Short mmCIF file of C-alpha atoms and ligand atoms in Angstrom, two decimals:
data_model
loop_
_atom_site.label_atom_id
_atom_site.label_comp_id
_atom_site.label_asym_id
_atom_site.label_seq_id
_atom_site.Cartn_x
_atom_site.Cartn_y
_atom_site.Cartn_z
CA MET D 1 15.93 10.03 20.82
CA SER D 2 14.49 11.95 17.91
CA TYR D 3 14.72 10.98 14.28
CA GLN D 4 14.33 13.74 11.75
CA ASP D 5 16.24 11.89 9.04
CA SER D 6 15.76 13.09 5.51
CA LEU D 7 15.15 10.90 2.49
CA THR D 8 17.61 12.53 0.12
CA PRO D 9 19.23 10.32 -2.55
CA GLU D 10 22.53 10.60 -0.64
CA ALA D 11 20.91 9.17 2.49
CA VAL D 12 18.88 6.44 0.79
CA VAL D 13 20.34 5.20 -2.47
CA THR D 14 23.79 4.04 -1.36
CA GLY D 15 22.30 1.72 1.29
CA LEU D 16 19.63 0.21 -0.96
CA MET D 17 19.29 -3.56 -0.92
CA SER D 18 17.10 -3.54 -4.02
CA ARG D 19 18.77 -4.06 -7.40
CA VAL D 20 16.39 -1.99 -9.50
CA PHE D 21 13.77 -0.21 -7.41
CA GLY D 22 15.03 3.28 -6.55
CA ARG D 23 18.54 2.56 -7.72
CA ARG D 24 18.71 4.38 -11.02
CA ASP D 25 15.81 6.81 -10.95
CA TYR D 26 15.11 8.21 -7.49
CA PHE D 27 13.22 11.50 -7.43
CA TYR D 28 13.27 13.34 -4.13
CA TYR D 29 11.10 16.34 -3.18
CA ARG D 30 11.01 18.29 0.04
CA GLU D 31 7.42 19.17 -0.81
CA ILE D 32 5.11 18.09 -3.60
CA ASP D 33 1.37 17.93 -4.22
CA SER D 34 1.30 14.15 -4.57
CA THR D 35 4.05 11.66 -5.34
CA ASN D 36 1.52 9.71 -7.42
CA ASN D 37 0.87 12.77 -9.61
CA ARG D 38 4.60 13.18 -10.20
CA ALA D 39 5.14 9.48 -10.88
CA LEU D 40 2.28 9.49 -13.41
CA GLU D 41 4.00 12.39 -15.20
CA LEU D 42 7.33 10.58 -15.17
CA ALA D 43 5.68 7.39 -16.43
CA ALA D 44 4.12 9.35 -19.29
CA ASP D 45 7.62 10.69 -20.06
CA GLY D 46 8.82 7.10 -20.38
CA TYR D 47 10.64 6.56 -17.09
CA PRO D 48 11.23 2.86 -16.51
CA GLU D 49 9.94 0.34 -14.05
CA GLY D 50 11.47 0.82 -10.62
CA THR D 51 11.49 4.62 -10.78
CA VAL D 52 10.75 5.91 -7.28
CA VAL D 53 9.31 9.28 -6.23
CA VAL D 54 9.65 10.26 -2.57
CA ALA D 55 8.56 13.42 -0.75
CA GLU D 56 9.05 14.69 2.80
CA THR D 57 5.53 16.09 2.71
CA GLN D 58 2.57 16.23 0.34
CA THR D 59 0.27 19.22 0.04
CA ALA D 60 -2.43 17.18 -1.72
CA GLY D 61 -1.69 13.56 -0.81
CA ARG D 62 -4.41 11.40 -2.32
CA GLY D 63 -6.10 8.39 -0.75
CA ARG D 64 -8.49 5.90 -2.30
CA ARG D 65 -12.00 6.95 -3.23
CA GLY D 66 -11.15 10.65 -3.42
CA ARG D 67 -10.00 10.88 0.17
CA THR D 68 -6.93 12.83 1.26
CA TRP D 69 -3.84 11.26 2.80
CA TYR D 70 -2.48 13.01 5.90
CA SER D 71 1.15 13.78 4.98
CA PRO D 72 2.93 15.87 7.66
CA PRO D 73 6.59 16.77 6.94
CA ARG D 74 9.20 14.15 7.83
CA HIS D 75 6.88 12.00 9.92
CA GLY D 76 5.71 9.43 7.42
CA LEU D 77 6.85 7.82 4.19
CA TYR D 78 5.13 9.03 1.03
CA LEU D 79 6.39 7.26 -2.05
CA SER D 80 5.30 6.10 -5.48
CA VAL D 81 6.86 3.43 -7.66
CA ILE D 82 6.42 3.04 -11.41
CA LEU D 83 5.67 -0.57 -12.45
CA ARG D 84 5.33 -1.83 -16.00
CA PRO D 85 4.13 -5.42 -15.61
CA GLN D 86 3.34 -7.36 -18.76
CA LEU D 87 0.20 -8.89 -17.37
CA PRO D 88 -3.37 -9.12 -18.63
CA VAL D 89 -5.57 -6.38 -17.20
CA ARG D 90 -7.62 -8.91 -15.19
CA GLU D 91 -4.50 -9.74 -13.16
CA ILE D 92 -3.99 -6.18 -11.89
CA PRO D 93 -5.36 -7.11 -8.43
CA ARG D 94 -2.44 -9.51 -8.11
CA VAL D 95 -0.16 -6.48 -8.04
CA SER D 96 -2.23 -5.02 -5.18
CA LEU D 97 -1.67 -8.16 -3.18
CA VAL D 98 2.07 -8.01 -3.91
CA ILE D 99 2.22 -4.49 -2.49
CA GLY D 100 0.15 -5.33 0.59
CA VAL D 101 2.30 -8.36 1.37
CA ALA D 102 5.53 -6.38 0.88
CA VAL D 103 4.43 -3.55 3.19
CA ALA D 104 3.29 -6.00 5.87
CA GLU D 105 6.54 -7.98 5.59
CA THR D 106 8.58 -4.81 5.94
CA LEU D 107 6.86 -3.92 9.21
CA GLU D 108 7.26 -7.46 10.48
CA ALA D 109 10.92 -7.76 9.46
CA ALA D 110 12.05 -4.34 10.61
CA PHE D 111 10.01 -3.98 13.82
CA GLN D 112 8.37 -7.35 14.56
CA LEU D 113 5.00 -5.64 14.17
CA PRO D 114 2.01 -7.95 13.55
CA ALA D 115 0.91 -6.23 10.33
CA ARG D 116 -2.20 -7.56 8.59
CA ILE D 117 -3.86 -6.78 5.26
CA LYS D 118 -7.45 -5.61 5.01
CA TRP D 119 -8.38 -6.41 1.42
CA PRO D 120 -7.56 -4.86 -0.90
CA ASN D 121 -4.85 -2.58 0.37
CA ASP D 122 -5.03 -1.30 3.93
CA ILE D 123 -2.29 -2.38 6.29
CA LEU D 124 -3.43 -2.66 9.88
CA ILE D 125 -1.85 -3.35 13.24
CA ASN D 126 -4.40 -4.58 15.75
CA ASN D 127 -7.17 -3.12 13.57
CA ARG D 128 -5.58 0.31 13.38
CA LYS D 129 -4.42 1.57 9.99
CA ILE D 130 -0.68 2.10 9.62
CA ALA D 131 -0.42 2.24 5.81
CA GLY D 132 -2.52 2.71 2.71
CA VAL D 133 -1.87 2.03 -0.96
CA LEU D 134 -3.23 3.88 -3.97
CA SER D 135 -2.42 2.11 -7.23
CA GLU D 136 -3.29 3.95 -10.44
CA VAL D 137 -3.30 2.05 -13.71
CA VAL D 138 -2.66 3.52 -17.14
CA THR D 139 -3.78 1.23 -19.96
CA GLY D 140 -3.04 1.46 -23.68
CA SER D 141 -3.80 -0.58 -26.76
CA GLN D 142 -1.37 -3.28 -25.57
CA GLY D 143 -2.96 -3.66 -22.12
CA ILE D 144 -1.25 -2.26 -19.03
CA ASP D 145 1.04 0.65 -19.89
CA CYS D 146 2.05 1.28 -16.29
CA ILE D 147 0.89 1.06 -12.70
CA VAL D 148 1.86 3.83 -10.31
CA THR D 149 1.75 2.42 -6.82
CA GLY D 150 1.63 5.03 -4.09
CA ILE D 151 2.29 4.02 -0.51
CA GLY D 152 1.69 6.11 2.59
CA LEU D 153 3.19 4.68 5.76
CA ASN D 154 2.83 6.26 9.20
CA ILE D 155 6.25 6.14 10.85
CA ASN D 156 7.14 8.77 13.46
CA ASN D 157 3.65 10.22 13.86
CA PRO D 158 2.47 10.84 17.43
CA LEU D 159 -1.09 9.50 17.70
CA GLN D 160 -2.45 12.83 18.93
CA ASP D 161 -1.34 14.53 15.69
CA PHE D 162 -3.71 12.58 13.41
CA PRO D 163 -6.91 14.26 12.27
CA GLY D 164 -9.84 13.16 14.40
CA ASP D 165 -12.18 12.19 11.57
CA LEU D 166 -10.34 9.28 9.97
CA ARG D 167 -12.49 6.41 8.74
CA THR D 168 -10.24 3.81 10.35
CA ALA D 169 -8.40 4.51 13.62
CA PRO D 170 -4.74 5.24 12.76
CA THR D 171 -1.49 4.07 14.20
CA SER D 172 2.22 4.54 13.44
CA VAL D 173 5.51 2.77 14.10
CA LEU D 174 6.20 5.34 16.82
CA ALA D 175 2.89 4.60 18.52
CA GLU D 176 3.45 0.84 18.35
CA LYS D 177 7.13 0.73 19.31
CA GLU D 178 7.14 3.80 21.57
CA THR D 179 10.33 5.02 19.97
CA PRO D 180 11.07 6.99 16.80
CA VAL D 181 12.76 5.05 14.04
CA SER D 182 14.82 5.75 10.93
CA ARG D 183 12.58 6.42 7.93
CA VAL D 184 15.61 5.83 5.69
CA ARG D 185 15.88 2.28 6.94
CA VAL D 186 12.17 1.62 6.50
CA LEU D 187 12.28 2.96 2.94
CA GLN D 188 15.29 0.82 2.05
CA GLU D 189 13.67 -2.30 3.51
CA LEU D 190 10.36 -1.54 1.83
CA LEU D 191 11.92 -1.15 -1.62
CA MET D 192 13.73 -4.43 -1.14
CA HIS D 193 10.56 -6.32 -0.14
CA LEU D 194 8.55 -4.68 -2.93
CA GLU D 195 11.11 -5.65 -5.53
CA THR D 196 11.45 -9.23 -4.28
CA ARG D 197 7.70 -9.90 -4.21
CA TYR D 198 7.10 -8.07 -7.51
CA TYR D 199 9.68 -10.14 -9.39
CA GLN D 200 8.25 -13.26 -7.78
CA LEU D 201 4.93 -12.30 -9.41
CA LEU D 202 6.54 -11.65 -12.80
CA GLU D 203 8.34 -14.99 -12.62
CA GLY D 204 4.95 -16.71 -12.33
CA ASN D 205 5.08 -17.53 -8.62
CA PHE D 206 1.86 -15.84 -7.60
CA ASN D 207 0.79 -18.79 -5.47
CA GLY D 208 3.36 -18.05 -2.78
CA ILE D 209 2.20 -14.43 -2.64
CA LEU D 210 -1.45 -15.50 -2.53
CA ASP D 211 -0.81 -17.90 0.36
CA LYS D 212 1.04 -15.21 2.29
CA GLY D 213 -1.67 -12.63 1.53
CA LYS D 214 -4.39 -14.98 2.75
CA SER D 215 -2.48 -15.77 5.92
CA LEU D 216 -2.18 -12.03 6.62
CA SER D 217 -5.80 -11.21 5.78
CA THR D 218 -7.87 -9.57 8.51
CA ILE D 219 -11.22 -10.34 6.92
CA ILE D 220 -11.26 -13.95 5.71
CA GLY D 221 -13.84 -15.80 7.78
CA LYS D 222 -15.48 -12.57 8.93
CA GLU D 223 -18.78 -10.94 8.07
CA VAL D 224 -18.21 -7.95 5.83
CA GLU D 225 -20.14 -5.23 4.11
CA TYR D 226 -19.11 -4.87 0.46
CA ASP D 227 -20.15 -3.05 -2.69
CA SER D 228 -22.25 -5.40 -4.80
CA GLN D 229 -23.71 -4.58 -8.21
CA ASN D 230 -26.96 -3.77 -6.42
CA GLY D 231 -25.40 -1.54 -3.78
CA PRO D 232 -24.04 -2.31 -0.30
CA ALA D 233 -24.45 -5.96 0.73
CA ILE D 234 -23.41 -8.20 3.61
CA GLY D 235 -21.74 -11.59 3.43
CA GLN D 236 -18.92 -13.70 4.76
CA ALA D 237 -15.46 -13.15 3.26
CA VAL D 238 -14.36 -16.68 2.41
CA ASP D 239 -11.30 -16.47 0.19
CA ILE D 240 -9.10 -14.51 -2.21
CA ASP D 241 -9.10 -16.01 -5.70
CA ASP D 242 -6.34 -16.56 -8.24
CA ASN D 243 -6.64 -13.04 -9.61
CA GLY D 244 -6.52 -11.41 -6.18
CA PHE D 245 -10.29 -10.78 -6.01
CA LEU D 246 -12.21 -11.25 -2.78
CA LEU D 247 -14.84 -14.00 -2.60
CA VAL D 248 -17.83 -13.34 -0.38
CA LYS D 249 -20.61 -15.83 0.47
CA ASP D 250 -24.10 -14.39 0.90
CA LYS D 251 -26.71 -15.74 3.30
CA TRP D 252 -28.06 -18.09 0.62
CA GLY D 253 -24.61 -19.60 0.16
CA LYS D 254 -23.98 -17.95 -3.20
CA ILE D 255 -20.36 -16.84 -3.81
CA HIS D 256 -19.81 -13.30 -5.09
CA THR D 257 -16.54 -12.04 -6.57
CA VAL D 258 -15.69 -8.58 -5.27
CA THR D 259 -13.40 -6.95 -7.80
CA SER D 260 -13.04 -3.46 -6.37
CA GLY D 261 -14.28 -1.06 -3.79
CA GLU D 262 -14.11 -0.93 -0.06
CA VAL D 263 -14.90 -3.67 2.43
CA TYR D 264 -15.91 -3.08 6.03
CA LEU D 265 -16.25 -5.48 8.88
CA SER D 266 -19.99 -5.40 9.34
CA SER D 267 -19.59 -5.29 13.12
CA PRO D 268 -18.28 -3.10 14.62
CA ARG D 269 -18.99 -0.54 11.93
CA GLU D 270 -16.09 1.82 11.18
CA GLY D 271 -17.10 5.45 11.08
CA GLY D 272 -15.65 8.74 9.91
CA LYS D 273 -14.81 10.20 6.56
CA GLY D 274 -11.11 10.68 5.89
CA ASP D 275 -8.25 8.22 5.73
C1 BTN M 1 -5.55 4.96 1.08
O1 BTN M 1 -5.45 4.22 2.05
O2 BTN M 1 -6.58 5.61 0.88
C2 BTN M 1 -4.39 5.11 0.15
C3 BTN M 1 -3.40 6.13 0.60
C4 BTN M 1 -2.22 6.30 -0.33
C5 BTN M 1 -1.34 7.44 0.07
C6 BTN M 1 -0.06 7.50 -0.71
S1 BTN M 1 1.10 8.63 -0.03
C7 BTN M 1 2.12 8.48 -1.43
C8 BTN M 1 1.19 8.41 -2.63
N1 BTN M 1 0.88 9.75 -3.11
C9 BTN M 1 -0.41 10.05 -2.95
O3 BTN M 1 -0.95 11.12 -3.27
N2 BTN M 1 -1.05 9.01 -2.40
C10 BTN M 1 -0.17 7.88 -2.17
#
């Protein structure tokens, strides 16, 4: 069986289970530089929350920390969603947790895959990366103007196709399930989970998301290397706080709040450069 389904509006929008996300404004590209770039343009033009940009391939897919995102045609999902949460800027990491939980739930619900979240935003299956999230925030005088959340999800990628120099070993739904799957279905499920969890956040129910995020965390209880104010440091990841920040305990027992950056399990050390 081979799935080469396309993500055209005709294929995706009629079967959506979401009420808002992707329903009214769904932008589809066979090829684009980056769906995040396009979504940022659309957000600047005033497009509303729930606007979705999808591409079959990206020529300049962007990862976190200036890395590139491997985006071969029709194998993965590359999408960006415009969000306009009325939240204080300090609560932005809550949105990251919402996205991580929604992606993990999608993989669990659709394929019974044991997806876990590596704070802040990597989605792993058995320590191999299946999805990454790049959220870009535009702020104005009133606080958050918009957040463009870009999600890259490896679906029908054969393992041997991935570049050899990725920082974290990759995987895909194909590699895990040993069968190609419908990207249309994954996209529809993902938009539904994203919308459900996002509105849960807006309705003030972050605690349920936080509990789920903690239960899916790959690093709580483990020794990690993190970016401290004084450079790389090592400590034990102990919790995620009410804002979605990671709490790390150093060897003297002092708790540090990690607000951004990358976290690595300190043993074994992950190597490589791309993502
Ligand atoms: C990471 O793990 O480094 C984040 C990867 C995010 C990739 C997605 S693919 C869709 C969207 N458009 C981009 O250019 N990047 C994000």
